[in-house]
Tab-separated table of C-alpha atoms in Angstrom:
chain	number	residue	atom	x	y	z
A	20	MET	CA	-1.115	8.641	-13.101
A	21	ASN	CA	-4.863	8.949	-13.474
A	22	SER	CA	-6.406	11.503	-11.134
A	23	LYS	CA	-8.797	8.863	-9.802
A	24	THR	CA	-5.812	6.877	-8.549
A	25	ILE	CA	-4.562	9.920	-6.665
A	26	ILE	CA	-7.960	10.671	-5.092
A	27	ILE	CA	-8.872	7.116	-4.102
A	28	ALA	CA	-5.647	5.461	-2.971
A	29	ALA	CA	-5.521	1.942	-1.686
A	30	ILE	CA	-4.875	-0.118	1.350
A	31	ALA	CA	-1.403	-0.632	1.146
A	32	VAL	CA	0.265	2.062	3.027
A	33	ILE	CA	2.985	1.099	5.500
A	34	LEU	CA	6.557	2.048	4.454
A	35	LEU	CA	9.793	0.184	5.198
A	36	VAL	CA	10.930	0.760	8.778
A	37	LEU	CA	14.612	1.637	9.005
A	38	GLY	CA	17.093	1.595	11.889
A	39	GLY	CA	19.164	4.457	13.274
A	40	ILE	CA	18.310	7.741	14.977
A	41	VAL	CA	18.975	11.132	13.425
A	42	ILE	CA	17.997	14.269	15.298
A	43	ALA	CA	17.576	17.063	12.780
A	44	GLN	CA	17.662	20.534	14.283
A	45	ASN	CA	19.232	23.817	13.141
A	46	THR	CA	22.701	22.268	13.418
A	47	THR	CA	24.468	19.221	12.010
A	48	PRO	CA	22.552	16.034	12.987
A	49	LYS	CA	23.865	14.293	16.098
A	50	GLU	CA	24.569	10.564	16.283
A	51	ASN	CA	23.649	8.077	18.993
A	52	VAL	CA	21.183	10.369	20.723
A	53	THR	CA	18.431	9.055	22.965
A	54	ALA	CA	14.702	9.409	22.626
A	55	TYR	CA	14.729	12.093	25.283
A	56	ASP	CA	16.500	14.471	22.843
A	57	VAL	CA	13.346	14.515	20.706
A	58	ASN	CA	10.946	17.268	21.710
A	59	LEU	CA	7.258	16.668	21.020
A	60	LYS	CA	4.495	19.137	20.177
A	61	ASN	CA	0.702	18.825	19.924
A	62	ALA	CA	-0.722	18.255	16.431
A	63	ASP	CA	-4.260	17.978	15.023
A	64	PHE	CA	-4.858	15.119	12.550
A	65	LYS	CA	-8.620	15.768	12.103
A	66	TYR	CA	-9.647	12.376	13.523
A	67	PHE	CA	-7.336	12.597	16.533
A	68	ASP	CA	-4.860	14.795	18.384
A	69	ILE	CA	-1.352	13.518	19.093
A	70	LYS	CA	2.092	14.783	20.079
A	71	VAL	CA	4.662	14.569	17.269
A	72	PRO	CA	8.381	15.481	17.032
A	73	GLU	CA	9.106	19.158	16.512
A	74	GLY	CA	10.187	19.708	12.913
A	75	SER	CA	8.274	16.708	11.592
A	76	ASN	CA	5.904	17.211	8.658
A	77	PHE	CA	3.068	14.720	8.178
A	78	THR	CA	1.127	14.721	4.911
A	79	ILE	CA	-1.544	12.301	3.684
A	80	LYS	CA	-0.042	9.542	1.532
A	81	ASN	CA	-2.971	7.131	1.113
A	82	ILE	CA	-6.717	7.037	1.800
A	83	MET	CA	-9.234	4.211	1.594
A	84	ASN	CA	-12.888	4.826	2.358
A	85	GLU	CA	-15.529	2.092	2.131
A	86	SER	CA	-18.721	1.086	3.917
A	87	ASP	CA	-17.145	-1.495	6.243
A	88	LYS	CA	-13.506	-0.467	6.386
A	89	GLY	CA	-11.278	2.514	5.853
A	90	MET	CA	-7.919	4.086	6.595
A	91	VAL	CA	-5.859	7.254	6.308
A	92	TYR	CA	-2.045	7.163	6.207
A	93	TRP	CA	0.183	10.162	6.981
A	94	LYS	CA	3.870	10.026	6.015
A	95	ASN	CA	6.542	12.114	7.744
A	96	SER	CA	8.604	14.076	5.213
A	97	GLY	CA	10.188	16.458	7.726
A	98	ASN	CA	12.656	15.779	10.530
A	99	TYR	CA	12.903	12.457	12.396
A	100	THR	CA	11.667	10.413	9.425
A	101	LYS	CA	13.428	7.317	10.767
A	102	GLU	CA	12.312	7.691	14.354
A	103	VAL	CA	8.691	8.318	13.300
A	104	GLU	CA	7.996	7.377	9.677
A	105	GLY	CA	4.225	7.413	9.575
A	106	ILE	CA	0.843	7.302	11.299
A	107	ILE	CA	-2.202	5.265	10.236
A	108	ILE	CA	-5.751	5.444	11.561
A	109	ASN	CA	-8.057	2.674	10.392
A	110	LYS	CA	-11.154	0.585	11.026
A	111	ASN	CA	-11.228	-3.172	10.352
A	112	MET	CA	-7.930	-3.204	8.454
A	113	THR	CA	-5.126	-3.598	11.005
A	114	ASP	CA	-4.600	-7.305	10.257
A	115	LYS	CA	-3.827	-6.425	6.627
A	116	LEU	CA	-1.594	-3.484	7.505
A	117	ILE	CA	0.856	-5.334	9.792
A	118	PRO	CA	3.499	-7.147	7.655
A	119	ILE	CA	3.799	-10.879	8.324
A	120	SER	CA	7.544	-10.375	8.865
A	121	MET	CA	6.895	-8.411	12.080
A	122	ASP	CA	6.764	-10.201	15.446
A	123	LEU	CA	4.395	-9.300	18.286
A	124	ILE	CA	6.774	-8.523	21.170
A	125	ASN	CA	4.423	-6.928	23.685
A	126	LYS	CA	0.700	-6.724	24.418
A	127	ASN	CA	-0.711	-4.517	27.152
A	128	GLY	CA	-4.455	-3.941	27.281
A	129	THR	CA	-5.453	-2.113	24.113
A	130	GLU	CA	-1.851	-1.720	22.898
A	131	LYS	CA	0.315	-4.080	20.844
A	132	VAL	CA	3.960	-3.639	19.838
A	133	TYR	CA	5.430	-5.316	16.725
A	134	HIS	CA	9.119	-5.448	15.800
A	135	SER	CA	11.272	-6.430	12.805
A	136	ASN	CA	14.767	-5.440	11.605
A	137	GLY	CA	15.120	-2.441	13.921
A	138	GLY	CA	11.665	-1.078	13.155
A	139	TYR	CA	8.552	-0.929	15.328
A	140	GLN	CA	4.819	-0.586	14.875
A	141	ILE	CA	2.611	0.258	17.846
A	142	VAL	CA	-1.119	-0.417	17.550
A	143	LYS	CA	-3.603	1.159	19.963
A	144	THR	CA	-7.351	0.450	19.853
A	145	ILE	CA	-9.702	3.245	20.957
A	146	ASN	CA	-13.485	3.159	20.390
A	147	ASN	CA	-13.296	0.476	17.662
A	148	THR	CA	-10.638	2.490	15.864
A	149	ASP	CA	-6.972	1.460	15.557
A	150	LEU	CA	-4.074	3.891	15.471
A	151	ILE	CA	-0.743	2.579	14.143
A	152	LEU	CA	2.568	4.389	14.690
A	153	ILE	CA	5.552	3.374	12.528
A	154	GLY	CA	9.202	4.142	13.294
A	155	SER	CA	12.546	3.054	14.729
A	156	ASP	CA	12.512	4.801	18.145
A	157	LEU	CA	10.278	2.846	20.502
A	158	HIS	CA	10.571	5.448	23.282
A	159	VAL	CA	9.304	8.263	21.057
A	160	LEU	CA	6.517	6.070	19.670
A	161	ASN	CA	5.403	5.186	23.213
A	162	GLU	CA	5.326	8.859	24.227
A	163	MET	CA	3.264	9.654	21.150
A	164	ILE	CA	0.762	6.807	21.593
A	165	ASP	CA	0.187	7.820	25.223
A	166	SER	CA	-0.797	11.325	24.067
A	167	VAL	CA	-3.471	10.245	21.561
A	168	LYS	CA	-6.976	11.708	21.894
A	169	ILE	CA	-9.466	10.226	19.414
A	170	LYS	CA	-12.149	12.529	17.976
A	171	ASN	CA	-14.959	11.768	15.496
A	172	THR	CA	-13.908	8.884	13.219
A	173	ASP	CA	-17.240	8.201	11.493
A	174	ASN	CA	-15.996	9.440	8.115
A	175	ILE	CA	-13.245	6.826	7.976
A	176	THR	CA	-15.806	4.212	6.922
A	177	SER	CA	-18.341	5.865	4.637
A	178	PRO	CA	-19.870	4.418	1.462
A	179	LYS	CA	-18.310	5.743	-1.697
A	180	ALA	CA	-20.525	7.971	-3.791
A	181	LYS	CA	-21.903	6.048	-6.727
A	182	GLU	CA	-22.109	7.645	-10.125
A	183	ASN	CA	-25.653	7.964	-11.446
A	184	THR	CA	-25.163	6.942	-15.041
A	185	THR	CA	-27.456	5.543	-17.706
A	186	PRO	CA	-25.957	2.846	-19.949
A	187	VAL	CA	-25.589	3.906	-23.576
A	188	LYS	CA	-27.147	1.488	-26.029
A	189	LYS	CA	-24.874	0.460	-28.866
A	190	VAL	CA	-26.263	0.330	-32.401
A	191	ILE	CA	-24.451	-2.304	-34.426
A	192	LYS	CA	-24.884	-2.578	-38.187
A	193	THR	CA	-24.373	-6.055	-39.558
A	194	VAL	CA	-23.156	-7.029	-43.003
A	195	GLU	CA	-23.812	-10.511	-44.325
A	196	LYS	CA	-20.649	-12.492	-44.839
A	197	PRO	CA	-20.058	-15.950	-46.257
A	198	LYS	CA	-20.416	-18.571	-43.586
A	199	PRO	CA	-16.984	-19.665	-42.395
A	200	LYS	CA	-16.010	-23.286	-42.087
A	201	PRO	CA	-16.685	-24.730	-38.637
A	202	GLU	CA	-13.725	-24.345	-36.314
A	203	PRO	CA	-12.675	-26.870	-33.711
A	204	LYS	CA	-14.620	-26.362	-30.508
A	205	LYS	CA	-12.635	-24.302	-28.021
A	206	THR	CA	-12.624	-24.617	-24.281
A	207	GLU	CA	-14.937	-21.989	-22.808
A	208	ASP	CA	-13.101	-19.054	-21.257
A	209	THR	CA	-14.603	-18.649	-17.797
A	210	ARG	CA	-12.539	-15.595	-16.944
A	211	LYS	CA	-14.593	-12.510	-16.169
A	212	LYS	CA	-13.554	-9.360	-18.004
A	213	THR	CA	-13.223	-6.097	-16.146
A	214	SER	CA	-16.132	-3.674	-16.273
A	215	GLY	CA	-14.882	-0.187	-17.050
A	216	GLN	CA	-11.475	1.403	-16.559
A	217	ILE	CA	-9.092	-0.166	-14.045
A	218	TYR	CA	-6.347	1.571	-12.096
A	219	ILE	CA	-3.458	0.777	-9.795
A	220	GLY	CA	-4.414	2.054	-6.346
A	221	GLY	CA	-1.256	1.132	-4.429
A	222	GLY	CA	0.278	-2.065	-3.192
A	223	ILE	CA	2.958	-3.985	-1.319
A	224	PHE	CA	6.319	-5.397	-2.425
A	225	LYS	CA	7.990	-8.112	-0.326
A	226	THR	CA	11.579	-9.270	-0.786
A	227	GLY	CA	12.742	-12.296	1.183
A	228	SER	CA	15.683	-12.543	3.557
A	229	GLY	CA	17.648	-14.879	1.256
A	230	LEU	CA	18.757	-14.705	-2.366
A	231	ASP	CA	16.721	-17.842	-3.093
A	232	ASP	CA	13.513	-16.032	-2.090
A	233	LYS	CA	11.331	-14.640	-4.839
A	234	THR	CA	9.909	-11.126	-4.922
A	235	ASN	CA	6.174	-10.855	-4.208
A	236	ALA	CA	3.937	-8.039	-5.394
A	237	LYS	CA	0.451	-7.474	-3.978
A	238	ILE	CA	-1.225	-4.837	-6.161
A	239	TYR	CA	-4.524	-3.123	-5.299
A	240	ILE	CA	-6.809	-2.670	-8.323
A	241	ASP	CA	-8.853	0.452	-7.726
A	242	GLY	CA	-12.464	0.919	-8.764
A	243	GLY	CA	-14.208	-2.129	-7.308
A	244	HIS	CA	-13.556	-5.169	-9.532
A	245	PRO	CA	-13.510	-8.282	-7.269
A	246	GLY	CA	-13.736	-11.558	-9.180
A	247	GLU	CA	-12.721	-9.951	-12.474
A	248	SER	CA	-9.545	-10.907	-14.356
A	249	ILE	CA	-6.752	-8.660	-15.580
A	250	ILE	CA	-3.329	-9.001	-17.193
A	251	ILE	CA	-0.376	-7.573	-15.289
A	252	LYS	CA	3.305	-7.195	-16.134
A	253	ILE	CA	5.989	-6.220	-13.605
A	254	LYS	CA	9.588	-5.397	-14.568
A	255	TYR	CA	12.208	-5.152	-11.815
A	256	TYR	CA	15.426	-3.135	-12.014
A	257	ARG	CA	18.613	-2.610	-9.990
A	258	ASP	CA	20.997	0.279	-10.721
A	259	GLY	CA	19.343	0.758	-14.101
A	260	ASN	CA	19.757	-2.880	-15.135
A	261	SER	CA	16.788	-5.157	-15.790
A	262	LEU	CA	16.438	-8.147	-13.434
A	263	ASN	CA	13.683	-9.995	-15.297
A	264	VAL	CA	11.909	-10.322	-18.633
A	265	GLY	CA	8.574	-9.191	-17.224
A	266	ASN	CA	6.090	-11.789	-18.390
A	267	MET	CA	2.440	-10.838	-18.867
A	268	VAL	CA	0.460	-12.761	-16.247
A	269	THR	CA	-3.311	-13.215	-15.990
A	270	ALA	CA	-4.640	-12.763	-12.453
A	271	THR	CA	-8.063	-12.657	-10.800
A	272	ILE	CA	-8.828	-9.759	-8.463
A	273	GLY	CA	-9.639	-10.958	-4.945
A	274	ASP	CA	-12.530	-9.875	-2.754
A	275	ASP	CA	-10.154	-7.427	-1.037
A	276	GLY	CA	-9.299	-5.779	-4.374
A	277	TYR	CA	-5.772	-7.231	-4.599
A	278	VAL	CA	-3.899	-9.460	-7.045
A	279	ASN	CA	-0.839	-11.418	-5.872
A	280	ILE	CA	2.074	-11.811	-8.283
A	281	ASN	CA	5.226	-13.786	-7.441
A	282	SER	CA	8.350	-13.279	-9.540
A	283	ALA	CA	9.204	-16.216	-11.798
A	284	ASP	CA	12.768	-16.314	-10.482
A	285	ALA	CA	14.781	-15.268	-7.454
A	286	TYR	CA	17.090	-12.325	-8.179
A	287	THR	CA	20.800	-11.998	-7.391
A	288	HIS	CA	20.195	-8.418	-6.245
A	289	TYR	CA	17.242	-6.823	-4.482
A	290	PRO	CA	15.379	-4.532	-6.917
A	291	ASP	CA	15.444	-0.754	-6.465
A	292	LYS	CA	12.661	-0.059	-8.966
A	293	ALA	CA	9.535	-1.786	-10.270
A	294	TYR	CA	7.597	-0.838	-13.406
A	295	ILE	CA	3.985	-2.070	-13.480
A	296	GLU	CA	1.774	-2.352	-16.575
A	297	LEU	CA	-1.937	-3.149	-16.201
A	298	TYR	CA	-4.042	-4.514	-19.099
A	299	ASP	CA	-7.597	-5.728	-19.570
A	300	LEU	CA	-8.173	-9.271	-20.898
A	301	ASP	CA	-8.263	-7.956	-24.478
A	302	GLY	CA	-4.687	-6.732	-24.087
A	303	ASN	CA	-5.553	-3.034	-23.891
A	304	LEU	CA	-3.160	-1.081	-21.683
A	305	GLN	CA	-5.104	0.509	-18.802
A	306	CYS	CA	-2.398	2.213	-16.737
A	307	THR	CA	1.261	2.076	-15.700
A	308	GLN	CA	3.156	2.981	-12.547
A	309	THR	CA	6.821	3.203	-11.564
A	310	VAL	CA	7.636	2.384	-7.926
A	311	THR	CA	10.963	3.211	-6.269
A	312	LEU	CA	12.095	0.495	-3.834
A	313	ASN	CA	14.710	0.269	-1.103
A	314	PRO	CA	17.179	-2.406	-2.299
A	315	ASP	CA	17.155	-4.694	0.724
A	316	SER	CA	15.095	-7.416	2.377
A	317	SER	CA	11.867	-5.765	3.424
A	318	THR	CA	8.147	-5.192	3.083
A	319	GLN	CA	7.548	-1.917	1.233
A	320	PHE	CA	4.341	-0.067	0.504
A	321	PHE	CA	3.432	2.505	-2.123
């Protein structure tokens, strides 16, 4: 993957919430334990302080930083990854970060609780900044959200540095050729080509609850190209077997930087892998990315 993609990741950042509670200590994990078996410790996340489960390990998965919106997503790769999967701090992006499959089950002042398929997301608004906790243990998430202390969040929404470049003039030598016969007039192509290199900056995959539902991919095109058109191809797999042909589809990048691609058919099995190819309108391959998916009905982010 291009280094620019790694440095400037995209919106899409919430992972699939899973059910079940596993308490990982220095012994074999216990089953059916309560939230009160999870010990919390203070942790510094630069923009805020919060209590997190002992043994958890949060590392930055995605960052987006623009003049009017921004977010940072930390993913837990240590213990209690089901109970507390991730933490997001953001400005002006919460509506896009909560999957439409989640239901609002509680609202209390500046806090909202969403639920779907055994997973929860708690949103707390402090000083025009939203903190989102993702996990399966509502008791632990509540204890954590109550411990939050917001610090300076100005850097979450800062203009990106613009490169100071001077366009290079092209010198084209022309050679006289015989005039060709007039060709039939073609319909004008109003599609706008991309300016410069384009990259995959993250995205969202949604699989429906029924086998008749199609798979939807919402891919963030990094680098600032709203209104421009690209060609995208997505191949889905399950257990190493291809689920689709993977047609090349032309799509226009929205104002939010995303393109939406629905699968042509519904699949008998939920995919466990997606392979994305991104082209410019001239058919030149720009970048590729392989995404590992959980093979069930869900909203998954990468």
